[in-house]
mmCIF file of C-alpha atoms in Angstrom:
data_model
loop_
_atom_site.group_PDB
_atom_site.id
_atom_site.type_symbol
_atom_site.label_atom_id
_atom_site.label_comp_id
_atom_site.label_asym_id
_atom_site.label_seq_id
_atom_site.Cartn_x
_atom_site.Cartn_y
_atom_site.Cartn_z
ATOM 1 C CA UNK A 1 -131.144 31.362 -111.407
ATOM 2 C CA UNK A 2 -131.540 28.475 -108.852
ATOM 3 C CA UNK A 3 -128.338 26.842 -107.482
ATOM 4 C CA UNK A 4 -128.585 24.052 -109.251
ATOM 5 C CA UNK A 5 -127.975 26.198 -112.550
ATOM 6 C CA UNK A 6 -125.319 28.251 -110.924
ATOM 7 C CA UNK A 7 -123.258 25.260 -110.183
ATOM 8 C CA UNK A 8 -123.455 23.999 -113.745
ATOM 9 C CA UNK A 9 -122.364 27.617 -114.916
ATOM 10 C CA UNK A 10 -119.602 27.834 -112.441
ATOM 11 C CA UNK A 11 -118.476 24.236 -113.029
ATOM 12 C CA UNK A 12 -118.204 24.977 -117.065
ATOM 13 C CA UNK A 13 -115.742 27.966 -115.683
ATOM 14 C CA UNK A 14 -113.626 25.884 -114.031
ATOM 15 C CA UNK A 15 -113.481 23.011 -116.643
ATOM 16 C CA UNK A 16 -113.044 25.590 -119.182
ATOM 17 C CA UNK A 17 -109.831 26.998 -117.242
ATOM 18 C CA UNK A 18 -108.905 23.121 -116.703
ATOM 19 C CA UNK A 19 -108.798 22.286 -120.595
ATOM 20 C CA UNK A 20 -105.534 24.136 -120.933
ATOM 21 C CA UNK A 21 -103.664 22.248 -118.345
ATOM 22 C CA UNK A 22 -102.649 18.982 -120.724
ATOM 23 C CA UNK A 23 -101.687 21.444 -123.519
ATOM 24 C CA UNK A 24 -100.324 23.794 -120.759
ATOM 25 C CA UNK A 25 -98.314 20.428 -119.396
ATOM 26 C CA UNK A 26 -97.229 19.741 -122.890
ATOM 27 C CA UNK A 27 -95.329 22.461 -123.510
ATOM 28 C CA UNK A 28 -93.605 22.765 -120.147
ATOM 29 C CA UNK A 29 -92.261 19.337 -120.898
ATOM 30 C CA UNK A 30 -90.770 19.777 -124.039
ATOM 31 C CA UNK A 31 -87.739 21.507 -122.073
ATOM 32 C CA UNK A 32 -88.151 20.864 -118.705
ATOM 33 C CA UNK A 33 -88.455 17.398 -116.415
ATOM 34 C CA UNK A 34 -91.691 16.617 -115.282
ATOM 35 C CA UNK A 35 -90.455 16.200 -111.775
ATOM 36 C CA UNK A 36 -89.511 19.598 -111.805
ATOM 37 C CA UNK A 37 -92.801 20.573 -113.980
ATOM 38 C CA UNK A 38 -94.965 19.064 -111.521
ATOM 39 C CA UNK A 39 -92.660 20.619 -108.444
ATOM 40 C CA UNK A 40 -92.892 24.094 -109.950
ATOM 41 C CA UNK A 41 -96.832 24.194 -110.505
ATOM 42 C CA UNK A 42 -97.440 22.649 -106.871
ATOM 43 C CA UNK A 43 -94.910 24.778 -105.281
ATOM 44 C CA UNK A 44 -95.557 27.747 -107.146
ATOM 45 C CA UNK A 45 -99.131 27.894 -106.806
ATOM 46 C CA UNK A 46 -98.761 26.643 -102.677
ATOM 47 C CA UNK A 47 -97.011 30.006 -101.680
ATOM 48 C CA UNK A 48 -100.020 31.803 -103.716
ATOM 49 C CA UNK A 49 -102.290 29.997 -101.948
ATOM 50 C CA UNK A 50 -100.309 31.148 -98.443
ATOM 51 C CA UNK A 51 -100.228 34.610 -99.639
ATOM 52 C CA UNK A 52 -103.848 34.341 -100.241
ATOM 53 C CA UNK A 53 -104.740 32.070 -97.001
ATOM 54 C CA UNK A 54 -102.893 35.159 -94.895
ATOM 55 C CA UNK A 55 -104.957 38.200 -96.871
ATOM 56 C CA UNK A 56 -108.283 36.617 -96.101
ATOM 57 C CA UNK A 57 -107.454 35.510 -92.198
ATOM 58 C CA UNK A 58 -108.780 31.814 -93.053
ATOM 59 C CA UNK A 59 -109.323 30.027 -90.275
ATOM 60 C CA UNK A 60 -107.454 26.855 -89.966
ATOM 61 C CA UNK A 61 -108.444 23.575 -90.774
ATOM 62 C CA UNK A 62 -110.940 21.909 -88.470
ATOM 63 C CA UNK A 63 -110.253 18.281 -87.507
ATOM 64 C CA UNK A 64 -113.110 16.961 -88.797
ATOM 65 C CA UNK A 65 -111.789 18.688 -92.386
ATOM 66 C CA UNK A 66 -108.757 17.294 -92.249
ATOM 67 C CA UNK A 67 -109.091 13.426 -93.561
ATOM 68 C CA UNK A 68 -110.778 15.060 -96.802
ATOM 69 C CA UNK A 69 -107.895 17.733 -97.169
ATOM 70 C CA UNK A 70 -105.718 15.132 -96.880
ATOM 71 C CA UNK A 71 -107.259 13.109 -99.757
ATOM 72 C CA UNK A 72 -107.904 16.292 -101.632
ATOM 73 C CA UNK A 73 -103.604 16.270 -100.977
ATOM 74 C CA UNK A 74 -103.079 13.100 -102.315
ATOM 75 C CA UNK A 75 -105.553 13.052 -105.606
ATOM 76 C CA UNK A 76 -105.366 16.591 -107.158
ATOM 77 C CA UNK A 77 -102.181 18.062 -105.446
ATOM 78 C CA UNK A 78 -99.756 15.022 -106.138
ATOM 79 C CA UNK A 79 -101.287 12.356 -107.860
ATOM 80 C CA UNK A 80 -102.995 13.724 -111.086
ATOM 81 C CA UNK A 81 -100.541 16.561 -111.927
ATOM 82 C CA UNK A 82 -97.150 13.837 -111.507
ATOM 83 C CA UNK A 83 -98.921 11.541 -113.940
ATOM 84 C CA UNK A 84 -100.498 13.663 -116.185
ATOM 85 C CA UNK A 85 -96.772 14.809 -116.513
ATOM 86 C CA UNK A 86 -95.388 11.781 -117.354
ATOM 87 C CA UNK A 87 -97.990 10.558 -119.956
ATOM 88 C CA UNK A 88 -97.201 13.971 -122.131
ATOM 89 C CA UNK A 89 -94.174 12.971 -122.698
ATOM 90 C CA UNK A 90 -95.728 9.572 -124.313
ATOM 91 C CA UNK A 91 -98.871 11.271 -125.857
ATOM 92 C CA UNK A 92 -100.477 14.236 -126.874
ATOM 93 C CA UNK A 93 -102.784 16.749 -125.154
ATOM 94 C CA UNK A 94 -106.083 15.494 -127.503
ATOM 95 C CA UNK A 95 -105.433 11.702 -127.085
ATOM 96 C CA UNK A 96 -105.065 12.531 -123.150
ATOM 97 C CA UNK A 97 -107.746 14.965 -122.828
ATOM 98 C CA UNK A 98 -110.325 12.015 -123.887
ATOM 99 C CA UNK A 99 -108.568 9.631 -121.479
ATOM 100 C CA UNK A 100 -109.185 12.125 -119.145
ATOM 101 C CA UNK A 101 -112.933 12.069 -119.473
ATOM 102 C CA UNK A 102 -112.936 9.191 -116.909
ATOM 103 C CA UNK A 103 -112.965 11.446 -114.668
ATOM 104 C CA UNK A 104 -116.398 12.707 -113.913
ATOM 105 C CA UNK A 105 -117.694 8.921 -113.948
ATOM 106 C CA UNK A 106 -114.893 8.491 -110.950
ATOM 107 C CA UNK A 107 -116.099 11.995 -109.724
ATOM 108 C CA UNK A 108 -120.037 10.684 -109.400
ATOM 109 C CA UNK A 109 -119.071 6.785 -107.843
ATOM 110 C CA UNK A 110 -116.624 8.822 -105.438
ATOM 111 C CA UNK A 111 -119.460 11.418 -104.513
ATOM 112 C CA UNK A 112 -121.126 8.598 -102.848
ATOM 113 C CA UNK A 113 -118.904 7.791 -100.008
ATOM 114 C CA UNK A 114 -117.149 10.610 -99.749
ATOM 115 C CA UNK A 115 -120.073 13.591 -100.064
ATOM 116 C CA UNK A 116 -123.066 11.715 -99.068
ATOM 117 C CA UNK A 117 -124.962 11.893 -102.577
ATOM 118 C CA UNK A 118 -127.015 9.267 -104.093
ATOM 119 C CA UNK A 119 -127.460 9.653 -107.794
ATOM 120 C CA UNK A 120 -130.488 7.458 -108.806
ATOM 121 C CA UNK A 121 -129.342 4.656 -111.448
ATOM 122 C CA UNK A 122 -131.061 6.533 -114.976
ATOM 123 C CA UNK A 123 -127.816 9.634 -113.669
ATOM 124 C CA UNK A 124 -125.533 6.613 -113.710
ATOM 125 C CA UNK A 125 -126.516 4.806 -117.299
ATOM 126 C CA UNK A 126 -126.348 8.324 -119.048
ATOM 127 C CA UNK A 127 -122.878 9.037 -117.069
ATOM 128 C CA UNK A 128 -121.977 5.607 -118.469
ATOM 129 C CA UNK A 129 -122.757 6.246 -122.163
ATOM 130 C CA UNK A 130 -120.696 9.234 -122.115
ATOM 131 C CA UNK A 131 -117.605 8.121 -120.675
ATOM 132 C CA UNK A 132 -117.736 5.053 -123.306
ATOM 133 C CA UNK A 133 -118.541 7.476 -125.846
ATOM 134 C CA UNK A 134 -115.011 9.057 -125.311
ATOM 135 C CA UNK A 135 -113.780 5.887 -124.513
ATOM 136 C CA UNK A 136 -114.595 4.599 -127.956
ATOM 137 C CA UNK A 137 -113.514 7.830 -129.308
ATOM 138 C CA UNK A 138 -109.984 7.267 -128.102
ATOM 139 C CA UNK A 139 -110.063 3.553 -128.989
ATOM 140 C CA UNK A 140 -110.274 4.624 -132.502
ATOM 141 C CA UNK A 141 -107.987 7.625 -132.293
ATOM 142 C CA UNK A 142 -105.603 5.445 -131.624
ATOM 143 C CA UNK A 143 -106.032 2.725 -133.414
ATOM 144 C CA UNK A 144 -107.071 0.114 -130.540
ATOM 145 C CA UNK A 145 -104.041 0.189 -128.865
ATOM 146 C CA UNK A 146 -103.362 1.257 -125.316
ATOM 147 C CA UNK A 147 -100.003 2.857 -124.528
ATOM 148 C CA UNK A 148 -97.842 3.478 -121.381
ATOM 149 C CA UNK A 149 -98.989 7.526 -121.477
ATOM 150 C CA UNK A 150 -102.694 5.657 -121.238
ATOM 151 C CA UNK A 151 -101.789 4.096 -118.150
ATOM 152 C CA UNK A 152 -100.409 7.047 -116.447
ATOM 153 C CA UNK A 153 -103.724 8.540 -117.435
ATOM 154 C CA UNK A 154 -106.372 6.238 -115.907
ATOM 155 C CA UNK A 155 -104.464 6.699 -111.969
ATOM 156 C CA UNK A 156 -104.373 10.638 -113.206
ATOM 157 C CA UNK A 157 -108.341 10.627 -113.735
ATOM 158 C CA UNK A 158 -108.814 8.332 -110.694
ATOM 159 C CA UNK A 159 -106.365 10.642 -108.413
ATOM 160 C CA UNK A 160 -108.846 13.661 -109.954
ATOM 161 C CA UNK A 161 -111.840 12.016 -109.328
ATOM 162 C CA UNK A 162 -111.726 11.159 -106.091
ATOM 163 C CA UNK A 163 -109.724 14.273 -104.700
ATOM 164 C CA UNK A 164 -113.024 16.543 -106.423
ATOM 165 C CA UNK A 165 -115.050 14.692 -104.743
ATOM 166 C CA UNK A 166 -113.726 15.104 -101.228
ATOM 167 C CA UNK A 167 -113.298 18.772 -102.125
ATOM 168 C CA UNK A 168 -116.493 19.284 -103.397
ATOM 169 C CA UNK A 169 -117.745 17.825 -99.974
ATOM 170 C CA UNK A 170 -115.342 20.459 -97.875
ATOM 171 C CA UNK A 171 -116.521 23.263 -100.132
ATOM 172 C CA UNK A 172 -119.919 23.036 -98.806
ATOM 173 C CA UNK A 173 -118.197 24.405 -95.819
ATOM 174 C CA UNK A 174 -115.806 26.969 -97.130
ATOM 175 C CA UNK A 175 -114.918 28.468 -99.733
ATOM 176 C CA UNK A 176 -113.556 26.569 -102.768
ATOM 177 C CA UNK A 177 -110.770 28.630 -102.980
ATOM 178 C CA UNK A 178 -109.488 27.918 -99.446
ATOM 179 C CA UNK A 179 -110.023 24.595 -100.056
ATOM 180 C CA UNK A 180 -107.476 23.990 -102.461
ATOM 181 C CA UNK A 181 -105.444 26.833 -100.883
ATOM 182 C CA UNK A 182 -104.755 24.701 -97.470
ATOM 183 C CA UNK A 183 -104.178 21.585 -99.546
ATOM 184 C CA UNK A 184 -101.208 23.529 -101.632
ATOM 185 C CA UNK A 185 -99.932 24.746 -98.524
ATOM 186 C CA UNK A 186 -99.955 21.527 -96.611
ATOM 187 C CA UNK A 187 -98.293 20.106 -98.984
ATOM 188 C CA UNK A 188 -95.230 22.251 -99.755
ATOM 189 C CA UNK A 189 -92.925 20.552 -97.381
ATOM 190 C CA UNK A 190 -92.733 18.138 -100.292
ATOM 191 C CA UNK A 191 -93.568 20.307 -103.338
ATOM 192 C CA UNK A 192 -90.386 22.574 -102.403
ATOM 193 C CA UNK A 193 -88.090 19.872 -102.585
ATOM 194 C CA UNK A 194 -89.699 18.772 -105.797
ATOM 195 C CA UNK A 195 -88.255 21.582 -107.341
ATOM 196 C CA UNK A 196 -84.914 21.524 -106.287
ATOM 197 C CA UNK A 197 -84.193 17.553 -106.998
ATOM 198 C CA UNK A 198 -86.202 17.704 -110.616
ATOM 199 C CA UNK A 199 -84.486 20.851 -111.718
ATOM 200 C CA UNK A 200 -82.646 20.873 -115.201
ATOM 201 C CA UNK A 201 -78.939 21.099 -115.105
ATOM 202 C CA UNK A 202 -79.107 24.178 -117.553
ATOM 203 C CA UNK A 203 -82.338 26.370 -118.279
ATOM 204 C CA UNK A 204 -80.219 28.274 -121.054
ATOM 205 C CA UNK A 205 -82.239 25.705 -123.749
ATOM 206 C CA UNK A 206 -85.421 26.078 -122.154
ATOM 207 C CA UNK A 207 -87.597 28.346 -124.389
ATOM 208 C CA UNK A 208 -90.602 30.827 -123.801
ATOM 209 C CA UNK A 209 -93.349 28.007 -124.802
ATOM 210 C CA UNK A 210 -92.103 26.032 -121.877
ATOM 211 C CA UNK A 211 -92.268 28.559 -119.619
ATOM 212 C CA UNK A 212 -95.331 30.001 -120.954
ATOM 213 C CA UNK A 213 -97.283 26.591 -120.212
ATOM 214 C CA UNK A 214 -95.506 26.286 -116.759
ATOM 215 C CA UNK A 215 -96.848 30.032 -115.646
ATOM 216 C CA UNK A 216 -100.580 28.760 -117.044
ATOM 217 C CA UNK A 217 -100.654 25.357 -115.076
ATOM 218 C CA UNK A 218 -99.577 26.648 -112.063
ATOM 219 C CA UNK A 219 -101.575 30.107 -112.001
ATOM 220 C CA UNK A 220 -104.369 29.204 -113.382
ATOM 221 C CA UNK A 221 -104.600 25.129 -113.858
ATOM 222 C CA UNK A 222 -103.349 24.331 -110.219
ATOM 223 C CA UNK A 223 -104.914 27.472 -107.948
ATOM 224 C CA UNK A 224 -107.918 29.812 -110.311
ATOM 225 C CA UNK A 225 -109.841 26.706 -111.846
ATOM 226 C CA UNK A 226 -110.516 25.425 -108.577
ATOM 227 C CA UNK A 227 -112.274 28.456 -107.436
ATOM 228 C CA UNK A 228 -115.065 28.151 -109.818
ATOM 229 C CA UNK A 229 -115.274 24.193 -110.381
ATOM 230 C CA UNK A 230 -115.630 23.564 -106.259
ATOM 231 C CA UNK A 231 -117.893 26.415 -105.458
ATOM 232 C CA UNK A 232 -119.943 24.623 -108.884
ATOM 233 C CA UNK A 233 -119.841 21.409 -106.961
ATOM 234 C CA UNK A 234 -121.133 23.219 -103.464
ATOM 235 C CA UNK A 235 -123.979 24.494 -105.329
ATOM 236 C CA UNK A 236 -125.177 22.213 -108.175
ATOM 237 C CA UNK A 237 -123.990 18.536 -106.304
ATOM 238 C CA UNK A 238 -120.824 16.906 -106.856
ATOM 239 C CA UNK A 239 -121.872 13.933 -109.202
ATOM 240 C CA UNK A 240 -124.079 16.946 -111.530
ATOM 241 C CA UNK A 241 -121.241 19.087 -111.952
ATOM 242 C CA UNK A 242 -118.524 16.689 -111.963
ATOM 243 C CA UNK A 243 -120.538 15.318 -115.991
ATOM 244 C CA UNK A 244 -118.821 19.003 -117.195
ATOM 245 C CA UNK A 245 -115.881 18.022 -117.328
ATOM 246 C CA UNK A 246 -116.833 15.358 -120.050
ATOM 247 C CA UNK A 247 -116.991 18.299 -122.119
ATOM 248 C CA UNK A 248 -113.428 19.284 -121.100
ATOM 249 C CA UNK A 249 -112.154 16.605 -123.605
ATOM 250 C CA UNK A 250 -113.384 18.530 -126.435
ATOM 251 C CA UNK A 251 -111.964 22.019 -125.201
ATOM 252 C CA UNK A 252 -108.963 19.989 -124.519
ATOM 253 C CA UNK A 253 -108.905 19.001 -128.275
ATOM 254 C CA UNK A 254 -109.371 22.655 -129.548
ATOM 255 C CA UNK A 255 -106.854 24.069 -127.322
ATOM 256 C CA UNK A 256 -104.231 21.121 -128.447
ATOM 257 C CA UNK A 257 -105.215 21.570 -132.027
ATOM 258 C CA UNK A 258 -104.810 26.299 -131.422
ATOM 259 C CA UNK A 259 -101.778 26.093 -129.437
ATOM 260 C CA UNK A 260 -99.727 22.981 -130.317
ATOM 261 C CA UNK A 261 -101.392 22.440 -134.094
ATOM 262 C CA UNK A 262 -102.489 18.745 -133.317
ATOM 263 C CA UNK A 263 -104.958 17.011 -135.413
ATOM 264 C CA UNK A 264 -108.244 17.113 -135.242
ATOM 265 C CA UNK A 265 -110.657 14.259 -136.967
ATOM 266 C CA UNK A 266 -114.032 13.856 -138.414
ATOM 267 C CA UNK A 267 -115.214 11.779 -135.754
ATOM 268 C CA UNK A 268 -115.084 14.317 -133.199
ATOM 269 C CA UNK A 269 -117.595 16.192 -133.832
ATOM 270 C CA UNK A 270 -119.881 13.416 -133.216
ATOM 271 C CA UNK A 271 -118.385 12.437 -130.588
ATOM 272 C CA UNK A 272 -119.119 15.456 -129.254
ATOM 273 C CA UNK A 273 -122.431 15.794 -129.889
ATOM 274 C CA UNK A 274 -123.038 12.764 -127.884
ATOM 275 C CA UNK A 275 -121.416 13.665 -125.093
ATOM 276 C CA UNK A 276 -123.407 16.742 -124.721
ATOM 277 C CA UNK A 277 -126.613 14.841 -125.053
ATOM 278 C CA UNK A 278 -125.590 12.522 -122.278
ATOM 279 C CA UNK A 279 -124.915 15.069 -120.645
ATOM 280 C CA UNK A 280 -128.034 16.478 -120.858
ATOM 281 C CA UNK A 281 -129.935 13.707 -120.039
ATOM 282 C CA UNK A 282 -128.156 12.492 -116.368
ATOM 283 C CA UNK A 283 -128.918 16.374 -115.489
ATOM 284 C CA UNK A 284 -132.955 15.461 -116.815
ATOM 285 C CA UNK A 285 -132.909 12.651 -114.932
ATOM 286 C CA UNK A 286 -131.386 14.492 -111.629
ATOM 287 C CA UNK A 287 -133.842 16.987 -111.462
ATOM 288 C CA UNK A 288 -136.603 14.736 -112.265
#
């Protein structure tokens, strides 16, 4: 397999480890704060990161890393778990996952500047159709109207977006895993506090669901994901890899529909189906 295909394979990986973080999110919020949610998965998955920084000897950050750590800080660290948080507490995992496919279109535009691609303007129409494919898709699911939780959403996927693609960039230079790993770590001066000043006056009422979707997020959704998506991006190009995650909507769907028994509709399947094809044809188009 070329790297190209290896990227795509690793990328699916890590979006498929990614779908469970709204329905993950969901459930930690049905008994516990999101401040103290989001404080918990950043915090908790920063001294893993340290633990795992120290067992491999990684060398510190260079300065000219630093700027896109930084951003990596400030997009996937902070920004998109807070407001993911705070829009499941408005809406469901589904309706969120397929807000949430904004993200790879964000992903490609912020590829440009921050990871030196240029993705000819046929990757760009396809990347188009499929993020107004889901857009449409969520127009109808809910009816036309936009909500608060819809808000918090869009500046989630943007936050994502642009934070992959400065890590993508950095993991051409280390490994993925470290990448994230420094970020978590440079942050916990503030993720520590987090958890102190968002914790619950009483965690007798918080049940194992909660604290079940708390130990996925911030194992697996916060540190393990990244692994595979950014070493995907390293190999395969940022603005490729970063189309997967369209197809993190519809995982994002089944999980919600498994694990929390949300609805699913007819008109998802089709959706689907287009997405994939869209998909499909901005990674024709690429390689052509």
């Amino acid at each position: 397999m070329n790297d190209r295909s290896k990227g795509l394979l690793y990328g699916f990986a890590g979006v498929a480890i990614y779908s469970l973080s709204l329905p993950g999110t969901r459930l930690a919020v049905i008994d516990l704060p999101p401040v103290f949610v989001t404080g918990v998965r950043l915090a908790g998955s920063g001294l893993i990161s340290l633990a795992y920084l120290a067992a491999v000897r990684a060398s510190l950050p260079r300065r000219a890393e630093f700027t896109r750590l930084m951003i990596v800080v400030l997009g996937v660290v902070f920004g998109f778990p807070l407001f993911s948080a705070f829009a499941m507490l408005t809406v469901d995992s589904s309706h969120g996952g397929v807000v949430l496919a904004l993200m790879p279109f964000m992903t490609a535009i912020a590829a440009i500047p921050l990871g030196g691609e240029r993705p000819g303007w046929p990757f760009f129409l396809f990347a188009a159709l499929g993020t107004a494919t889901v857009f449409a898709y969520v127009l109808e699911h809910s009816s036309g109207t936009v909500t608060v939780g819809d808000f918090y959403l869009v500046i989630a996927a943007a936050c994502a977006g642009i934070g992959h693609a400065a890590g993508g960039a950095l993991a051409r230079r280390r490994a993925g895993l470290e990448v994230i790993a420094w970020a978590l770590v440079l942050a916990l001066p503030i993720t520590l506090p987090l958890v102190v000043f968002g914790a619950p006056g009483n965690f007798a009422f918080v049940r194992a669901p909660s604290w079940a979707g708390l130990l996925y997020i911030t194992i697996f959704a916060q540190f393990v994901g990244f692994f595979f998506f950014y070493r995907g991006m390293a190999l395969g190009g940022i603005a490729e890899v970063g189309q997967v995650q369209l197809l993190q909507v519809y995982m994002t769907i089944a999980a919600g529909a498994v694990f929390l028994h949300e609805p699913l509709d007819a008109g998802l399947l089709t959706a689907a189906a287009l997405t994939i094809l869209f998909v499909w044809l901005g990674r024709r188009s690429q390689r052509r």
